Short mmCIF file of C-alpha atoms in Angstrom, two decimals:
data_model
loop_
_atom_site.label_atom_id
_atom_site.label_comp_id
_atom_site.label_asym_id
_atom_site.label_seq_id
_atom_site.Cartn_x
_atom_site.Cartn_y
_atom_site.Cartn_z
CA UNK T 1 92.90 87.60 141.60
CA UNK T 2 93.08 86.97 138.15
CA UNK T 3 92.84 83.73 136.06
CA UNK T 4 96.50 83.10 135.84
CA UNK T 5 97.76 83.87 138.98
CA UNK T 6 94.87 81.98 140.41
CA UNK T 7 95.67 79.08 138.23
CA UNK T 8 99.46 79.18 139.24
CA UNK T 9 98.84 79.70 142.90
CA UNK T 10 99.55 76.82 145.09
CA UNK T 11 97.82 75.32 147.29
CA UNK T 12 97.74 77.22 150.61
CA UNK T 13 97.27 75.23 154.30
CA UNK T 14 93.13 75.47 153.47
CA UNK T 15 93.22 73.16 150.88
CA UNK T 16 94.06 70.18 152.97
CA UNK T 17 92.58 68.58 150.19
CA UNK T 18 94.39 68.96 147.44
CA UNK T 19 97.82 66.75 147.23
CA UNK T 20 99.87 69.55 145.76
CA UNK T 21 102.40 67.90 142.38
CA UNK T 22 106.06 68.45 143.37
CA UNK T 23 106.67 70.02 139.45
CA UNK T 24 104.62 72.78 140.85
CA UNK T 25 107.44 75.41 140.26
CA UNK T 26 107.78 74.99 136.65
CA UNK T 27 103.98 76.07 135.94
CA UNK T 28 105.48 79.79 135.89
CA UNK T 29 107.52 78.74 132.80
CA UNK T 30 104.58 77.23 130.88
CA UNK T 31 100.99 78.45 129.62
CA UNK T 32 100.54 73.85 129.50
CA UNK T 33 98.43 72.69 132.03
CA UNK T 34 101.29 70.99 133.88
CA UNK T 35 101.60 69.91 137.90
CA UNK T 36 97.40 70.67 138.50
CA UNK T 37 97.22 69.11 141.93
CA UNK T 38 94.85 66.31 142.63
CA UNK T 39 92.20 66.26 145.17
CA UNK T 40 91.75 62.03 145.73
CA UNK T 41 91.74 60.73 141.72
CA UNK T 42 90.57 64.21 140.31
CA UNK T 43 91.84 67.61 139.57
CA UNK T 44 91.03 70.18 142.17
CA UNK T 45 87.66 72.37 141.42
CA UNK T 46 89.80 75.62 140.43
CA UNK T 47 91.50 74.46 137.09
CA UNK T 48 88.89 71.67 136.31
CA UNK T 49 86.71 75.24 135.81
CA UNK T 50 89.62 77.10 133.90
CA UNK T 51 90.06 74.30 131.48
CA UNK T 52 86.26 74.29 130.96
CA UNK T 53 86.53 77.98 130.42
CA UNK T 54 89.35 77.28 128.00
CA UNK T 55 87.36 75.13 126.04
CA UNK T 56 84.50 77.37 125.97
CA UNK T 57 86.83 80.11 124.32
CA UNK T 58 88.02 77.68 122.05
CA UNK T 59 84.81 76.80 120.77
CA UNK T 60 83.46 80.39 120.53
CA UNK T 61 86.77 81.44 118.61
CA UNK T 62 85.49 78.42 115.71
CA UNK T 63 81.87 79.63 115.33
CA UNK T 64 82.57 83.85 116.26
CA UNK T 65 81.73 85.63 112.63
CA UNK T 66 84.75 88.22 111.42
CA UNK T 67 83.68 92.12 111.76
CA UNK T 68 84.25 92.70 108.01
CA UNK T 69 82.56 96.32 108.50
CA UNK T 70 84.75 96.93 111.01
CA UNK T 71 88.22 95.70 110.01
CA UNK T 72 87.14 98.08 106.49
CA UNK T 73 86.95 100.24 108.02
CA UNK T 74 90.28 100.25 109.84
CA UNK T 75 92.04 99.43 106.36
CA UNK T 76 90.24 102.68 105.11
CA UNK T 77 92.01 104.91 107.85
CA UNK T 78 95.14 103.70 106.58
CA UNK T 79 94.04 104.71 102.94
CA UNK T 80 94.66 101.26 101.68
CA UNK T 81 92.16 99.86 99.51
CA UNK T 82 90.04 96.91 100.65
CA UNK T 83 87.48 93.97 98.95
CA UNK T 84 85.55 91.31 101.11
CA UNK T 85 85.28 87.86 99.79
CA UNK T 86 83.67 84.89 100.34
CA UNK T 87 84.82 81.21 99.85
CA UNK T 88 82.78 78.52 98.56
CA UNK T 89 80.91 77.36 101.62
CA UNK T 90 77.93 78.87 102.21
CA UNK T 91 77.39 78.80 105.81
CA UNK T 92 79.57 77.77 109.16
CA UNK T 93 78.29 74.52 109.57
CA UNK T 94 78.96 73.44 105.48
CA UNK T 95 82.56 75.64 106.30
CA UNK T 96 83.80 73.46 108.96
CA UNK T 97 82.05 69.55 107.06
CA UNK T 98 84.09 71.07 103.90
CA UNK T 99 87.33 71.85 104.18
CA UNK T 100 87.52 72.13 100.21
CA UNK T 101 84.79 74.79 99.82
CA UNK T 102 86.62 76.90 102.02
CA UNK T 103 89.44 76.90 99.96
CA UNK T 104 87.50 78.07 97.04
CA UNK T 105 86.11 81.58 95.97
CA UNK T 106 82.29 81.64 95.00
CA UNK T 107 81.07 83.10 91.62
CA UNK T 108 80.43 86.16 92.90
CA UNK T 109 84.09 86.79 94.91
CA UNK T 110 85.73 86.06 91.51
CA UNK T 111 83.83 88.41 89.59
CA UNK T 112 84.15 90.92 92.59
CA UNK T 113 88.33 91.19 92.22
CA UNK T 114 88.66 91.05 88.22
CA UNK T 115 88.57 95.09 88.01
CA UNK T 116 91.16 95.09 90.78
CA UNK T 117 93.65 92.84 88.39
CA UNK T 118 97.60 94.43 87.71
CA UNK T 119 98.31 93.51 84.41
CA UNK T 120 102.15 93.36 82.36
CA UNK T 121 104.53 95.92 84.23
CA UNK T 122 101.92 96.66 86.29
CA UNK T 123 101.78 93.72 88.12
CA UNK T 124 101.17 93.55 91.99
CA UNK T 125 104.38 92.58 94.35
CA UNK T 126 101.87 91.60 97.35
CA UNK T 127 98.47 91.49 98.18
CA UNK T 128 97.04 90.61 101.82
CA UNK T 129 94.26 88.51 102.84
CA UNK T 130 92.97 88.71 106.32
CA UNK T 131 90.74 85.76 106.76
CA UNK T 132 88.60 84.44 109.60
CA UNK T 133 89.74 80.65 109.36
CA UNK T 134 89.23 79.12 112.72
CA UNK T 135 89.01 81.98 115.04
CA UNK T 136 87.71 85.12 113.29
CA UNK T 137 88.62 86.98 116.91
CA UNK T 138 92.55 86.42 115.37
CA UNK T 139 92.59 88.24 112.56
CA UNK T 140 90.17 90.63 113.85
CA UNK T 141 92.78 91.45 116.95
CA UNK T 142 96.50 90.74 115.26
CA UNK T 143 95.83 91.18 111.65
CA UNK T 144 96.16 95.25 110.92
CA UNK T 145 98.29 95.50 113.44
CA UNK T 146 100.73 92.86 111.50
CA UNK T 147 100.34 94.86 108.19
CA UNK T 148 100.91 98.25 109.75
CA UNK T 149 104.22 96.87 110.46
CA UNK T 150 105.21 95.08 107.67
CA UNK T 151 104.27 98.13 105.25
CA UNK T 152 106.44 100.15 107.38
CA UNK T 153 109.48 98.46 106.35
CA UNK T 154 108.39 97.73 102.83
CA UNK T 155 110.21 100.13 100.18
CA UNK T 156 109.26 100.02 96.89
CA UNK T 157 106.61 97.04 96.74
CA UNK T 158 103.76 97.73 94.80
CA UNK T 159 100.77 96.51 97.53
CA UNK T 160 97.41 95.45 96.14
CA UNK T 161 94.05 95.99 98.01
CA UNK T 162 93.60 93.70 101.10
CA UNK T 163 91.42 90.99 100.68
CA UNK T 164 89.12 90.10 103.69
CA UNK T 165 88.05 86.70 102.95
CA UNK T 166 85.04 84.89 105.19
CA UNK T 167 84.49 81.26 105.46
CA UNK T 168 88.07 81.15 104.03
CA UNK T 169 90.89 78.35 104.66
CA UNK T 170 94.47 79.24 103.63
CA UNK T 171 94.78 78.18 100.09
CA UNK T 172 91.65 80.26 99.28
CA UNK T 173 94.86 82.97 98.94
CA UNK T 174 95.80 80.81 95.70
CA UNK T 175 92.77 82.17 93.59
CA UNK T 176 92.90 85.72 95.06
CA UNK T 177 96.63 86.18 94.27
CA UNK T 178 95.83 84.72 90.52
CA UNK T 179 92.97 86.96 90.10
CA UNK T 180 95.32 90.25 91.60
CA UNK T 181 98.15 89.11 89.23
CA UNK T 182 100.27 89.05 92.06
CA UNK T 183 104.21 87.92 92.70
CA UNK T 184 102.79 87.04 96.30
CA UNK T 185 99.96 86.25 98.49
CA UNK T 186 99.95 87.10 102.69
CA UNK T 187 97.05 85.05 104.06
CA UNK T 188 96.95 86.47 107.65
CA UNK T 189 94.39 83.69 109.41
CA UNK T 190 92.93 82.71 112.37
CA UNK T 191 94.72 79.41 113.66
CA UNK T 192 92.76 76.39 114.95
CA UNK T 193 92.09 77.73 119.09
CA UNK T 194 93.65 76.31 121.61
CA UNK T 195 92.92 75.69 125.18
CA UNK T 196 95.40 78.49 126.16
CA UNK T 197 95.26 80.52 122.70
CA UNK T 198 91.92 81.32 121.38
CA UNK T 199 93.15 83.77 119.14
CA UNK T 200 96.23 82.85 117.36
CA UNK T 201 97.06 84.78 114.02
CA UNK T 202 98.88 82.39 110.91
CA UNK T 203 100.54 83.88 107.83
CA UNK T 204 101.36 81.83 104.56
CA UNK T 205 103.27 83.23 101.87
CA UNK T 206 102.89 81.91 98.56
CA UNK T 207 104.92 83.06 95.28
CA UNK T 208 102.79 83.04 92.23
CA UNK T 209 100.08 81.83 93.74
CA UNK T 210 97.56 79.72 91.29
CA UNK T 211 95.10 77.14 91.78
CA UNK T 212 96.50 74.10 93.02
CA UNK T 213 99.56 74.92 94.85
CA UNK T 214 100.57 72.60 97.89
CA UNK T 215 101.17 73.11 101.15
CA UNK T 216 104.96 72.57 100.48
CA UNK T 217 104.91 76.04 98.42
CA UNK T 218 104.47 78.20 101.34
CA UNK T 219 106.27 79.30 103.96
CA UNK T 220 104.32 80.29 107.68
CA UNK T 221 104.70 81.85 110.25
CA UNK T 222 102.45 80.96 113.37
CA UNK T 223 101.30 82.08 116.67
CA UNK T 224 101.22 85.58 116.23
CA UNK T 225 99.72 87.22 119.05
CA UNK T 226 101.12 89.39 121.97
CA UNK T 227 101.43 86.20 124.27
CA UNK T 228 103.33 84.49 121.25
CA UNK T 229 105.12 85.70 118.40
CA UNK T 230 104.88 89.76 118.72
CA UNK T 231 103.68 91.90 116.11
CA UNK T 232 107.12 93.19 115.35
CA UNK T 233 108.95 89.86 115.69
CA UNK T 234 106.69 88.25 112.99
CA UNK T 235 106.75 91.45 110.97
CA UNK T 236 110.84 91.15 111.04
CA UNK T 237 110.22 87.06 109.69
CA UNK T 238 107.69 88.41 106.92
CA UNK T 239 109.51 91.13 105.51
CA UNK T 240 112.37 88.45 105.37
CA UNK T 241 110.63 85.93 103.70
CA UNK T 242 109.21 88.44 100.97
CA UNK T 243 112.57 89.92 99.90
CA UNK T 244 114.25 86.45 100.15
CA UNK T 245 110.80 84.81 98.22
CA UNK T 246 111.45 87.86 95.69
CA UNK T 247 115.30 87.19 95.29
CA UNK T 248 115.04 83.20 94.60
CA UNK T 249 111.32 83.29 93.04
CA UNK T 250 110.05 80.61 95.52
CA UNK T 251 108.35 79.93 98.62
CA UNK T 252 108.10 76.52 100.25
CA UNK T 253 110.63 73.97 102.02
CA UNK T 254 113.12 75.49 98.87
CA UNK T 255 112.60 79.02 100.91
CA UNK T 256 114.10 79.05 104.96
CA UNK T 257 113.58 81.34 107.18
CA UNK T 258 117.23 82.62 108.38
CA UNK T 259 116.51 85.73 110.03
CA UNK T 260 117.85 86.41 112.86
CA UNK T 261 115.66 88.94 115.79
CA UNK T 262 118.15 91.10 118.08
CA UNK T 263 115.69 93.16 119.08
CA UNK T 264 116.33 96.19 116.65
CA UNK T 265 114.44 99.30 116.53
CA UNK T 266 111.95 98.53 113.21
CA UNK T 267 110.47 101.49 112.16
CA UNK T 268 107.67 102.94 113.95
CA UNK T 269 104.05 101.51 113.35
CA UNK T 270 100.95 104.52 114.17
CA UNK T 271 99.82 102.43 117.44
CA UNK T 272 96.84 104.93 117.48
CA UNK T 273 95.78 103.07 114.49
CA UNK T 274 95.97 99.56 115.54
CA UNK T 275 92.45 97.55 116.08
CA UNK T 276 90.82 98.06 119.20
CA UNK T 277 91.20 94.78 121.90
#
């Protein structure tokens, strides 16, 4: 029996025990830990262990370091161009005390992506950063899969090399897209884990990104993951954003998303290339 279907099973005549909750149905709707049961004043042993699990894969997804080598390498098979970063914050522990650091490249980083820089005409539409945020097992899992996509429906755009950034919180994209001279920054990142999504990929789109931009200049798109917000879904959003973000020259609360999915046929991603589960 698996974990879901034994954590949606109900309780069967040998668990006299357990006072079964009437909203029992509606669990098959809902990944939330709704209608658990009781057994007296306490939940009943079986999802008192799967939330402990939960939390246990929540706090491994925080502290897991990103495969750099290995997501490289996977950018190399696609013959686009890659650079790894690293933010400010020297270590986990100073990462997750100092939110600022992480938003920050160090010396080094900086120096690493001036010879990559478009200059005049020759500026760069859109670079990509995949970065390990809060659950490096995210962008490890969702993030080439996401750009495979989004490439594939991409004509024209002049694509810089993609950034993998460690120790890195969102607006460490700000500094990387000045340094690229590019129109636009992707951050793909690992969301904050929850107790039922331990690997949930983010994307924020800036325009011009620079040093100092808010929160209120980018637009995002969250929960991408095959349980959430598919690959091709959140492909359809980003390619949306980027022409409309090109069109208007903003991102931000001026910048809504007003696509609309039916399920289309986007053009075909090489699924043989995606990163391994």
């Amino acid at each position: 029996m698996t974990r879901e279907t034994r954590d949606h099973a109900p309780a069967t005549a040998g668990d006299s025990a357990i006072t079964v909750d009437p909203w029992h149905a509606l669990r098959r709707f809902t990944a939330a830990r709704i209608a658990l049961g009781r057994t007296g004043s306490s939940l009943p042993t079986a999802p008192l262990l799967a939330f402990n699990l939960s939390h246990a894969q929540a706090r491994d997804a925080v502290h897991t370091p990103l495969d750099t080598a290995l997501l490289r390498r996977e950018l190399d098979k696609r013959a686009l161009d890659s650079v790894e970063v690293c933010s400010a914050a020297e270590n986990r522990e100073q990462y997750l005390r100092r939110p600022d650091l992480g938003r920050m490249l160090d010396v080094q980083s900086a120096a690493c992506l001036v010879p990559y820089a478009g200059s005049g005409t020759a500026r760069t539409d859109l670079v990509f950063v995949i970065a390990d945020g809060l659950s490096a097992n995210a962008a490890a899992l969702h993030a080439i899969p996401l750009i495979d996509r989004t490439i594939a429906q991409l004509r024209g755009w002049r694509i810089g090399p993609v950034v993998v950034a460690t120790q890195a919180r969102v607006a460490i994209g700000d500094p990387i897209g000045a340094l690229l001279n590019a129109d636009m920054v992707a951050v793909l990142i690992g969301e904050r884990p929850g107790l039922s999504s331990p690997a949930s990929l983010g994307v924020y789109l800036t325009y011009r990104p620079a040093t100092g931009r808010s929160d209120a200049e980018r637009n995002c798109i969250s929960n991408v993951r095959p349980e959430g917000l598919s690959y091709d879904v959140a492909a359809f959003k980003l390619v949306h954003l980027l022409e409309a973000a090109r069109t208007m020259k903003l991102t931000g609360v001026g910048l809504k998303d007003e696509s609309v999915w039916c399920g289309d046929v986007l053009p075909a991603a090489d699924d043989s290339l995606d990163s391994p589960a």
